[in-house]
Amino acid sequence: MPSSTIDAVAYNGSLLSLDLLSGSQTLVLSSFGGTSTGTFTNDDATFDSNDDGVATFNGETVTYIGSGTATPGVEVLGVVIPLGTSVDVVVFEAGGQIYFSYPDGPPNLLSAVAVVIDLSPAPYSDFTPVCFGAGTLILTPSGERAVETLQPGDFVLDIDGSPQEIKWIGKKTIPLREITCHETRKRLAPICIHANAFGPGRPHTDLYVSPQHRVLIEGHAVELLLGMEETLCPAKSFIGHQASQHLDANEVTYYHILCDAHCVIHSNGLATETLLLGQVGLRSLTSEDIAEIIAIFPDIRGLDAKYVLPAYALATNREARLLSCTVI
């Protein structure tokens, strides 16, 4: 049964499962306990009520409650209102404890007094790979090479021209033909970033990556909208503009590239990321993958800072979608 490492925040408030699903709810921060990092197991790519009593979290069987969004809440004139960027949240119960898990990272709770949640019992697709499609051409000191020909010990060039040693490469083939749930296919099917979508040679040919794989975006639009020089945006944000998604693909093979630290490299001429071992990255790996990586990086057990710090600022999904409408 596939497993992944997730972070889950204990909910100790008074609301029961059905209460949490009854429309928008405001949960004060004091209702939450500490964060637990543990192993989540599931038999497919979708987390829903069909997994009740089958999926586990740290060995305890799980009951699925729902998924939706969580937004920081601030107090204005004695009233708590949602203010800030919403993030995905998945809520489940294990061992008599309700947990909140934020698949793409927790909301920014700085200055917040509460979390405003909006949940439904709709399924959530919990495994999302962050990787390159087969055939992607990666720039190395000796020129471009297909990702499937690279091996640990080979070097790739980052966007500053510095060689970065590949420490580990993972491979995963996903039989999309067997996935009937549309939402699950959207989370797994490859994104095609069109040739020259971001300018001449960027990329020089169509580039296929997973939906969460990030592209480095820079320029006046980034400065104007986000107040920074560059940012990393997930490929799925560009659907309908610079990219399209191949939902009718029968199968896709993805490759992970892990270096000493998170970096940005050239793939088909476009600046894209290597594997970042944050929560999203770890969710795309099997327990065997993680064991192999730990053998190479023993200090990763505590997720040493260099493995989880992104090379550049990460745009939220909302920011990335806004940029997709403004960049070349």
mmCIF file of C-alpha atoms in Angstrom:
data_model
loop_
_atom_site.group_PDB
_atom_site.id
_atom_site.type_symbol
_atom_site.label_atom_id
_atom_site.label_comp_id
_atom_site.label_asym_id
_atom_site.label_seq_id
_atom_site.Cartn_x
_atom_site.Cartn_y
_atom_site.Cartn_z
ATOM 1 C CA MET A 1 0.000 0.000 0.000
ATOM 2 C CA PRO A 2 1.518 3.384 -0.988
ATOM 3 C CA SER A 3 2.674 5.575 1.882
ATOM 4 C CA SER A 4 3.745 9.177 2.272
ATOM 5 C CA THR A 5 4.981 11.513 4.989
ATOM 6 C CA ILE A 6 2.558 14.272 5.983
ATOM 7 C CA ASP A 7 2.214 16.934 8.655
ATOM 8 C CA ALA A 8 -1.079 17.008 10.541
ATOM 9 C CA VAL A 9 -2.263 19.520 13.149
ATOM 10 C CA ALA A 10 -4.408 18.186 15.987
ATOM 11 C CA TYR A 11 -7.828 19.831 16.360
ATOM 12 C CA ASN A 12 -8.927 19.905 20.019
ATOM 13 C CA GLY A 13 -12.001 22.093 19.652
ATOM 14 C CA SER A 14 -15.578 21.209 20.487
ATOM 15 C CA LEU A 15 -16.967 20.841 16.954
ATOM 16 C CA LEU A 16 -17.660 17.317 15.748
ATOM 17 C CA SER A 17 -17.148 15.967 12.239
ATOM 18 C CA LEU A 18 -20.627 16.920 10.994
ATOM 19 C CA ASP A 19 -20.293 20.395 12.509
ATOM 20 C CA LEU A 20 -17.057 20.984 10.615
ATOM 21 C CA LEU A 21 -18.877 20.236 7.353
ATOM 22 C CA SER A 22 -21.786 22.600 7.979
ATOM 23 C CA GLY A 23 -20.651 25.558 5.903
ATOM 24 C CA SER A 24 -18.026 28.158 6.743
ATOM 25 C CA GLN A 25 -16.697 27.820 10.286
ATOM 26 C CA THR A 26 -14.393 30.025 12.359
ATOM 27 C CA LEU A 27 -11.978 28.050 14.535
ATOM 28 C CA VAL A 28 -9.868 29.994 17.032
ATOM 29 C CA LEU A 29 -6.182 29.133 17.064
ATOM 30 C CA SER A 30 -6.404 27.903 20.651
ATOM 31 C CA SER A 31 -8.532 25.022 19.319
ATOM 32 C CA PHE A 32 -5.451 23.510 17.707
ATOM 33 C CA GLY A 33 -2.683 21.496 19.299
ATOM 34 C CA GLY A 34 0.727 20.565 18.036
ATOM 35 C CA THR A 35 1.793 19.337 14.613
ATOM 36 C CA SER A 36 2.518 15.637 14.107
ATOM 37 C CA THR A 37 4.681 14.355 11.268
ATOM 38 C CA GLY A 38 3.729 10.818 10.390
ATOM 39 C CA THR A 39 3.193 8.150 7.788
ATOM 40 C CA PHE A 40 -0.051 8.172 5.844
ATOM 41 C CA THR A 41 -0.978 5.060 3.850
ATOM 42 C CA ASN A 42 -3.672 4.760 1.225
ATOM 43 C CA ASP A 43 -4.430 2.262 -1.540
ATOM 44 C CA ASP A 44 -4.939 4.782 -4.364
ATOM 45 C CA ALA A 45 -4.430 8.422 -5.316
ATOM 46 C CA THR A 46 -7.730 9.639 -3.853
ATOM 47 C CA PHE A 47 -8.610 10.171 -0.204
ATOM 48 C CA ASP A 48 -12.351 9.918 0.545
ATOM 49 C CA SER A 49 -14.914 8.029 2.644
ATOM 50 C CA ASN A 50 -14.102 4.825 0.767
ATOM 51 C CA ASP A 51 -10.791 4.829 2.645
ATOM 52 C CA ASP A 52 -12.472 4.743 6.081
ATOM 53 C CA GLY A 53 -10.938 1.884 8.059
ATOM 54 C CA VAL A 54 -8.445 1.205 5.236
ATOM 55 C CA ALA A 55 -6.121 4.220 5.143
ATOM 56 C CA THR A 56 -3.923 4.794 8.197
ATOM 57 C CA PHE A 57 -2.027 7.628 9.860
ATOM 58 C CA ASN A 58 0.851 6.484 12.065
ATOM 59 C CA GLY A 59 -0.683 3.021 12.185
ATOM 60 C CA GLU A 60 -4.150 4.213 13.289
ATOM 61 C CA THR A 61 -7.034 3.611 10.884
ATOM 62 C CA VAL A 62 -8.459 6.797 9.405
ATOM 63 C CA THR A 63 -11.959 8.193 8.957
ATOM 64 C CA TYR A 64 -12.176 10.808 6.217
ATOM 65 C CA ILE A 65 -14.094 13.969 7.169
ATOM 66 C CA GLY A 66 -13.683 16.298 4.196
ATOM 67 C CA SER A 67 -11.541 18.748 2.271
ATOM 68 C CA GLY A 68 -11.746 22.393 1.315
ATOM 69 C CA THR A 69 -9.970 25.625 2.143
ATOM 70 C CA ALA A 70 -8.525 27.294 5.223
ATOM 71 C CA THR A 71 -8.069 31.054 5.444
ATOM 72 C CA PRO A 72 -6.365 33.105 8.188
ATOM 73 C CA GLY A 73 -8.895 35.036 10.251
ATOM 74 C CA VAL A 74 -8.216 38.423 11.849
ATOM 75 C CA GLU A 75 -10.245 40.417 14.333
ATOM 76 C CA VAL A 76 -11.708 43.709 13.122
ATOM 77 C CA LEU A 77 -13.877 45.706 15.541
ATOM 78 C CA GLY A 78 -14.524 42.572 17.546
ATOM 79 C CA VAL A 79 -15.486 40.441 14.533
ATOM 80 C CA VAL A 80 -13.295 37.709 13.007
ATOM 81 C CA ILE A 81 -13.116 37.966 9.211
ATOM 82 C CA PRO A 82 -11.109 35.869 6.725
ATOM 83 C CA LEU A 83 -8.153 37.830 5.406
ATOM 84 C CA GLY A 84 -5.211 36.468 3.459
ATOM 85 C CA THR A 85 -4.456 33.613 1.101
ATOM 86 C CA SER A 86 -6.584 30.472 1.328
ATOM 87 C CA VAL A 87 -4.865 27.084 1.220
ATOM 88 C CA ASP A 88 -6.108 23.538 0.699
ATOM 89 C CA VAL A 89 -6.955 21.584 3.832
ATOM 90 C CA VAL A 90 -7.848 17.933 4.387
ATOM 91 C CA VAL A 91 -9.527 16.888 7.637
ATOM 92 C CA PHE A 92 -9.601 13.346 8.998
ATOM 93 C CA GLU A 93 -9.848 11.425 12.239
ATOM 94 C CA ALA A 94 -7.373 8.815 13.444
ATOM 95 C CA GLY A 95 -7.196 7.147 16.840
ATOM 96 C CA GLY A 96 -10.009 9.324 18.156
ATOM 97 C CA GLN A 97 -8.182 12.546 17.231
ATOM 98 C CA ILE A 98 -9.279 14.986 14.494
ATOM 99 C CA TYR A 99 -6.427 16.287 12.343
ATOM 100 C CA PHE A 100 -6.056 19.135 9.845
ATOM 101 C CA SER A 101 -3.481 18.561 7.095
ATOM 102 C CA TYR A 102 -2.399 21.274 4.659
ATOM 103 C CA PRO A 103 -1.099 19.497 1.522
ATOM 104 C CA ASP A 104 0.549 22.594 0.010
ATOM 105 C CA GLY A 105 1.668 24.119 3.308
ATOM 106 C CA PRO A 106 -0.237 25.786 6.174
ATOM 107 C CA PRO A 107 -1.920 29.184 5.980
ATOM 108 C CA ASN A 108 0.057 32.232 7.069
ATOM 109 C CA LEU A 109 -1.221 32.675 10.620
ATOM 110 C CA LEU A 110 0.972 35.646 11.506
ATOM 111 C CA SER A 111 -1.308 38.185 13.247
ATOM 112 C CA ALA A 112 -4.261 35.799 12.805
ATOM 113 C CA VAL A 113 -6.551 34.855 15.679
ATOM 114 C CA ALA A 114 -8.492 32.103 13.928
ATOM 115 C CA VAL A 115 -8.754 29.886 10.869
ATOM 116 C CA VAL A 116 -11.859 30.148 8.706
ATOM 117 C CA ILE A 117 -12.570 26.800 7.080
ATOM 118 C CA ASP A 118 -14.964 25.787 4.329
ATOM 119 C CA LEU A 119 -15.204 22.006 4.003
ATOM 120 C CA SER A 120 -17.177 19.508 1.947
ATOM 121 C CA PRO A 121 -17.116 15.688 1.870
ATOM 122 C CA ALA A 122 -15.695 15.790 -1.684
ATOM 123 C CA PRO A 123 -12.706 13.477 -2.327
ATOM 124 C CA TYR A 124 -9.168 14.798 -2.213
ATOM 125 C CA SER A 125 -6.318 13.508 -4.375
ATOM 126 C CA ASP A 126 -3.471 13.213 -1.923
ATOM 127 C CA PHE A 127 -0.534 12.095 -4.062
ATOM 128 C CA THR A 128 0.774 14.676 -6.529
ATOM 129 C CA PRO A 129 4.188 14.093 -8.107
ATOM 130 C CA VAL A 130 6.590 16.978 -8.613
ATOM 131 C CA CYS A 131 8.769 15.954 -11.519
ATOM 132 C CA PHE A 132 9.785 15.963 -15.200
ATOM 133 C CA GLY A 133 8.116 13.987 -17.958
ATOM 134 C CA ALA A 134 10.121 11.402 -19.883
ATOM 135 C CA GLY A 135 12.078 12.934 -22.756
ATOM 136 C CA THR A 136 12.745 16.240 -20.990
ATOM 137 C CA LEU A 137 16.140 17.656 -22.026
ATOM 138 C CA ILE A 138 18.190 18.770 -19.007
ATOM 139 C CA LEU A 139 21.170 21.091 -19.456
ATOM 140 C CA THR A 140 24.436 19.554 -18.210
ATOM 141 C CA PRO A 141 28.088 20.687 -18.505
ATOM 142 C CA SER A 142 28.328 18.578 -21.679
ATOM 143 C CA GLY A 143 25.072 19.853 -23.219
ATOM 144 C CA GLU A 144 21.446 18.763 -23.065
ATOM 145 C CA ARG A 145 20.620 15.195 -22.024
ATOM 146 C CA ALA A 146 17.308 13.369 -21.789
ATOM 147 C CA VAL A 147 16.281 13.065 -18.152
ATOM 148 C CA GLU A 148 15.974 9.279 -18.401
ATOM 149 C CA THR A 149 19.698 9.004 -19.280
ATOM 150 C CA LEU A 150 20.880 10.840 -16.157
ATOM 151 C CA GLN A 151 22.221 8.985 -13.121
ATOM 152 C CA PRO A 152 23.291 9.871 -9.583
ATOM 153 C CA GLY A 153 26.781 11.340 -9.766
ATOM 154 C CA ASP A 154 26.061 13.192 -13.010
ATOM 155 C CA PHE A 155 26.032 16.988 -12.970
ATOM 156 C CA VAL A 156 23.420 19.443 -14.168
ATOM 157 C CA LEU A 157 23.856 23.182 -14.600
ATOM 158 C CA ASP A 158 21.770 25.580 -12.537
ATOM 159 C CA ILE A 159 20.581 28.841 -14.061
ATOM 160 C CA ASP A 160 23.702 30.607 -12.769
ATOM 161 C CA GLY A 161 25.875 28.165 -14.732
ATOM 162 C CA SER A 162 27.122 26.331 -11.642
ATOM 163 C CA PRO A 163 27.337 22.505 -11.775
ATOM 164 C CA GLN A 164 25.077 20.683 -9.314
ATOM 165 C CA GLU A 165 25.609 17.003 -8.583
ATOM 166 C CA ILE A 166 22.599 14.698 -8.855
ATOM 167 C CA LYS A 167 22.333 12.756 -5.600
ATOM 168 C CA TRP A 168 19.232 10.714 -6.389
ATOM 169 C CA ILE A 169 16.839 10.141 -9.283
ATOM 170 C CA GLY A 170 13.390 8.658 -8.897
ATOM 171 C CA LYS A 171 11.069 7.275 -11.542
ATOM 172 C CA LYS A 172 7.323 6.714 -11.416
ATOM 173 C CA THR A 173 4.989 5.463 -14.148
ATOM 174 C CA ILE A 174 1.310 6.290 -13.633
ATOM 175 C CA PRO A 175 -1.328 4.309 -15.599
ATOM 176 C CA LEU A 176 -3.727 7.192 -16.203
ATOM 177 C CA ARG A 177 -5.995 4.935 -18.262
ATOM 178 C CA GLU A 178 -7.021 3.222 -15.014
ATOM 179 C CA ILE A 179 -8.043 6.466 -13.278
ATOM 180 C CA THR A 180 -11.715 7.273 -13.808
ATOM 181 C CA CYS A 181 -12.046 10.160 -11.338
ATOM 182 C CA HIS A 182 -11.689 13.448 -13.255
ATOM 183 C CA GLU A 183 -10.244 15.359 -10.285
ATOM 184 C CA THR A 184 -7.608 12.692 -9.736
ATOM 185 C CA ARG A 185 -6.593 12.808 -13.396
ATOM 186 C CA LYS A 186 -6.228 16.596 -13.120
ATOM 187 C CA ARG A 187 -3.746 16.142 -10.282
ATOM 188 C CA LEU A 188 -1.687 13.529 -12.112
ATOM 189 C CA ALA A 189 -1.916 14.156 -15.876
ATOM 190 C CA PRO A 190 1.046 15.953 -17.479
ATOM 191 C CA ILE A 191 1.102 19.661 -18.187
ATOM 192 C CA CYS A 192 2.490 20.698 -21.586
ATOM 193 C CA ILE A 193 4.230 24.079 -21.456
ATOM 194 C CA HIS A 194 4.121 25.216 -25.052
ATOM 195 C CA ALA A 195 7.294 25.965 -27.007
ATOM 196 C CA ASN A 196 8.289 29.655 -26.723
ATOM 197 C CA ALA A 197 5.485 30.279 -24.215
ATOM 198 C CA PHE A 198 7.706 32.529 -22.097
ATOM 199 C CA GLY A 199 9.758 33.977 -24.940
ATOM 200 C CA PRO A 200 12.009 32.635 -27.703
ATOM 201 C CA GLY A 201 13.490 29.294 -26.636
ATOM 202 C CA ARG A 202 11.686 29.262 -23.276
ATOM 203 C CA PRO A 203 11.096 26.389 -23.696
ATOM 204 C CA HIS A 204 12.622 25.622 -27.077
ATOM 205 C CA THR A 205 10.270 22.627 -27.503
ATOM 206 C CA ASP A 206 7.097 21.556 -25.722
ATOM 207 C CA LEU A 207 7.940 20.697 -22.108
ATOM 208 C CA TYR A 208 5.986 18.055 -20.149
ATOM 209 C CA VAL A 209 5.994 18.260 -16.363
ATOM 210 C CA SER A 210 3.684 17.300 -13.518
ATOM 211 C CA PRO A 211 1.020 19.817 -12.419
ATOM 212 C CA GLN A 212 2.884 20.937 -9.285
ATOM 213 C CA HIS A 213 6.277 21.292 -10.942
ATOM 214 C CA ARG A 214 7.388 24.897 -10.600
ATOM 215 C CA VAL A 215 8.680 27.274 -13.255
ATOM 216 C CA LEU A 216 10.815 30.322 -12.433
ATOM 217 C CA ILE A 217 9.059 33.493 -13.568
ATOM 218 C CA GLU A 218 10.719 36.906 -13.557
ATOM 219 C CA GLY A 219 10.199 40.340 -15.039
ATOM 220 C CA HIS A 220 8.113 43.476 -14.633
ATOM 221 C CA ALA A 221 4.873 41.592 -13.964
ATOM 222 C CA VAL A 222 6.427 39.798 -10.983
ATOM 223 C CA GLU A 223 7.839 43.049 -9.622
ATOM 224 C CA LEU A 224 4.565 44.907 -10.113
ATOM 225 C CA LEU A 225 2.227 42.246 -8.726
ATOM 226 C CA LEU A 226 4.360 40.593 -6.048
ATOM 227 C CA GLY A 227 7.065 43.120 -5.243
ATOM 228 C CA MET A 228 9.935 40.701 -5.939
ATOM 229 C CA GLU A 229 12.297 40.000 -8.819
ATOM 230 C CA GLU A 230 11.347 36.374 -9.456
ATOM 231 C CA THR A 231 9.165 33.589 -8.125
ATOM 232 C CA LEU A 232 8.487 29.890 -8.655
ATOM 233 C CA CYS A 233 5.009 29.074 -9.987
ATOM 234 C CA PRO A 234 3.372 25.633 -10.397
ATOM 235 C CA ALA A 235 2.908 24.583 -14.020
ATOM 236 C CA LYS A 236 -0.823 23.997 -13.549
ATOM 237 C CA SER A 237 -1.270 27.754 -13.031
ATOM 238 C CA PHE A 238 -0.505 28.384 -16.712
ATOM 239 C CA ILE A 239 -3.248 26.140 -18.134
ATOM 240 C CA GLY A 240 -5.271 28.110 -20.654
ATOM 241 C CA HIS A 241 -2.465 30.558 -21.329
ATOM 242 C CA GLN A 242 1.100 29.262 -21.682
ATOM 243 C CA ALA A 243 0.227 25.607 -21.119
ATOM 244 C CA SER A 244 -2.365 22.879 -21.555
ATOM 245 C CA GLN A 245 -3.046 19.626 -19.747
ATOM 246 C CA HIS A 246 -3.170 16.212 -21.436
ATOM 247 C CA LEU A 247 -6.088 14.721 -19.526
ATOM 248 C CA ASP A 248 -6.578 12.049 -22.200
ATOM 249 C CA ALA A 249 -3.070 10.595 -21.800
ATOM 250 C CA ASN A 250 -3.070 6.835 -21.218
ATOM 251 C CA GLU A 251 0.151 6.752 -19.216
ATOM 252 C CA VAL A 252 2.869 9.085 -18.006
ATOM 253 C CA THR A 253 6.366 8.457 -16.661
ATOM 254 C CA TYR A 254 7.778 11.058 -14.313
ATOM 255 C CA TYR A 255 11.356 11.554 -13.093
ATOM 256 C CA HIS A 256 12.509 13.260 -9.888
ATOM 257 C CA ILE A 257 15.938 14.915 -9.721
ATOM 258 C CA LEU A 258 17.374 15.549 -6.242
ATOM 259 C CA CYS A 259 20.536 17.596 -5.716
ATOM 260 C CA ASP A 260 22.352 18.669 -2.532
ATOM 261 C CA ALA A 261 19.905 21.539 -2.231
ATOM 262 C CA HIS A 262 16.868 22.824 -4.077
ATOM 263 C CA CYS A 263 17.944 24.576 -7.279
ATOM 264 C CA VAL A 264 16.617 25.807 -10.607
ATOM 265 C CA ILE A 265 17.910 24.181 -13.801
ATOM 266 C CA HIS A 266 17.206 24.373 -17.543
ATOM 267 C CA SER A 267 14.691 21.862 -18.930
ATOM 268 C CA ASN A 268 14.043 22.217 -22.675
ATOM 269 C CA GLY A 269 15.539 25.663 -22.189
ATOM 270 C CA LEU A 270 13.087 26.763 -19.476
ATOM 271 C CA ALA A 271 14.072 27.497 -15.859
ATOM 272 C CA THR A 272 12.396 24.877 -13.652
ATOM 273 C CA GLU A 273 13.020 23.419 -10.207
ATOM 274 C CA THR A 274 14.636 20.246 -8.933
ATOM 275 C CA LEU A 275 12.919 18.223 -6.207
ATOM 276 C CA LEU A 276 12.226 20.183 -3.016
ATOM 277 C CA LEU A 277 11.879 17.905 -0.006
ATOM 278 C CA GLY A 278 9.141 19.850 1.661
ATOM 279 C CA GLN A 279 5.766 18.345 2.452
ATOM 280 C CA VAL A 280 4.560 18.392 -1.157
ATOM 281 C CA GLY A 281 7.751 16.778 -2.411
ATOM 282 C CA LEU A 282 7.693 14.020 0.169
ATOM 283 C CA ARG A 283 4.058 13.214 -0.594
ATOM 284 C CA SER A 284 5.044 12.215 -4.111
ATOM 285 C CA LEU A 285 7.572 9.622 -2.920
ATOM 286 C CA THR A 286 7.110 6.020 -1.835
ATOM 287 C CA SER A 287 8.427 4.750 1.490
ATOM 288 C CA GLU A 288 11.188 2.962 -0.450
ATOM 289 C CA ASP A 289 12.166 6.252 -2.129
ATOM 290 C CA ILE A 290 12.367 8.020 1.217
ATOM 291 C CA ALA A 291 14.442 5.202 2.756
ATOM 292 C CA GLU A 292 16.907 5.436 -0.136
ATOM 293 C CA ILE A 293 17.175 9.215 0.211
ATOM 294 C CA ILE A 294 17.746 8.932 3.978
ATOM 295 C CA ALA A 295 20.593 6.491 3.293
ATOM 296 C CA ILE A 296 22.222 9.150 1.075
ATOM 297 C CA PHE A 297 21.374 12.113 3.348
ATOM 298 C CA PRO A 298 21.287 10.771 6.942
ATOM 299 C CA ASP A 299 20.589 14.208 8.434
ATOM 300 C CA ILE A 300 17.417 14.506 6.371
ATOM 301 C CA ARG A 301 15.568 12.606 9.115
ATOM 302 C CA GLY A 302 15.068 15.950 10.780
ATOM 303 C CA LEU A 303 14.626 17.686 7.401
ATOM 304 C CA ASP A 304 17.741 19.836 7.647
ATOM 305 C CA ALA A 305 17.079 23.392 6.448
ATOM 306 C CA LYS A 306 18.999 23.082 3.185
ATOM 307 C CA TYR A 307 16.611 20.366 1.981
ATOM 308 C CA VAL A 308 13.384 22.258 2.644
ATOM 309 C CA LEU A 309 14.344 25.853 1.839
ATOM 310 C CA PRO A 310 13.314 26.783 -1.707
ATOM 311 C CA ALA A 311 15.880 28.343 -4.021
ATOM 312 C CA TYR A 312 13.439 31.195 -4.759
ATOM 313 C CA ALA A 313 10.201 32.463 -3.285
ATOM 314 C CA LEU A 314 7.206 30.226 -3.966
ATOM 315 C CA ALA A 315 4.112 31.868 -5.418
ATOM 316 C CA THR A 316 0.718 30.825 -4.097
ATOM 317 C CA ASN A 317 -1.693 29.257 -6.581
ATOM 318 C CA ARG A 318 -3.677 32.507 -6.705
ATOM 319 C CA GLU A 319 -0.574 34.628 -7.353
ATOM 320 C CA ALA A 320 0.631 32.217 -10.036
ATOM 321 C CA ARG A 321 -2.721 32.260 -11.845
ATOM 322 C CA LEU A 322 -2.663 36.049 -11.810
ATOM 323 C CA LEU A 323 0.840 36.056 -13.274
ATOM 324 C CA SER A 324 -0.180 33.625 -16.029
ATOM 325 C CA CYS A 325 -2.502 36.299 -17.406
ATOM 326 C CA THR A 326 0.225 38.951 -17.509
ATOM 327 C CA VAL A 327 3.542 37.292 -18.456
ATOM 328 C CA ILE A 328 4.541 36.803 -22.103
#
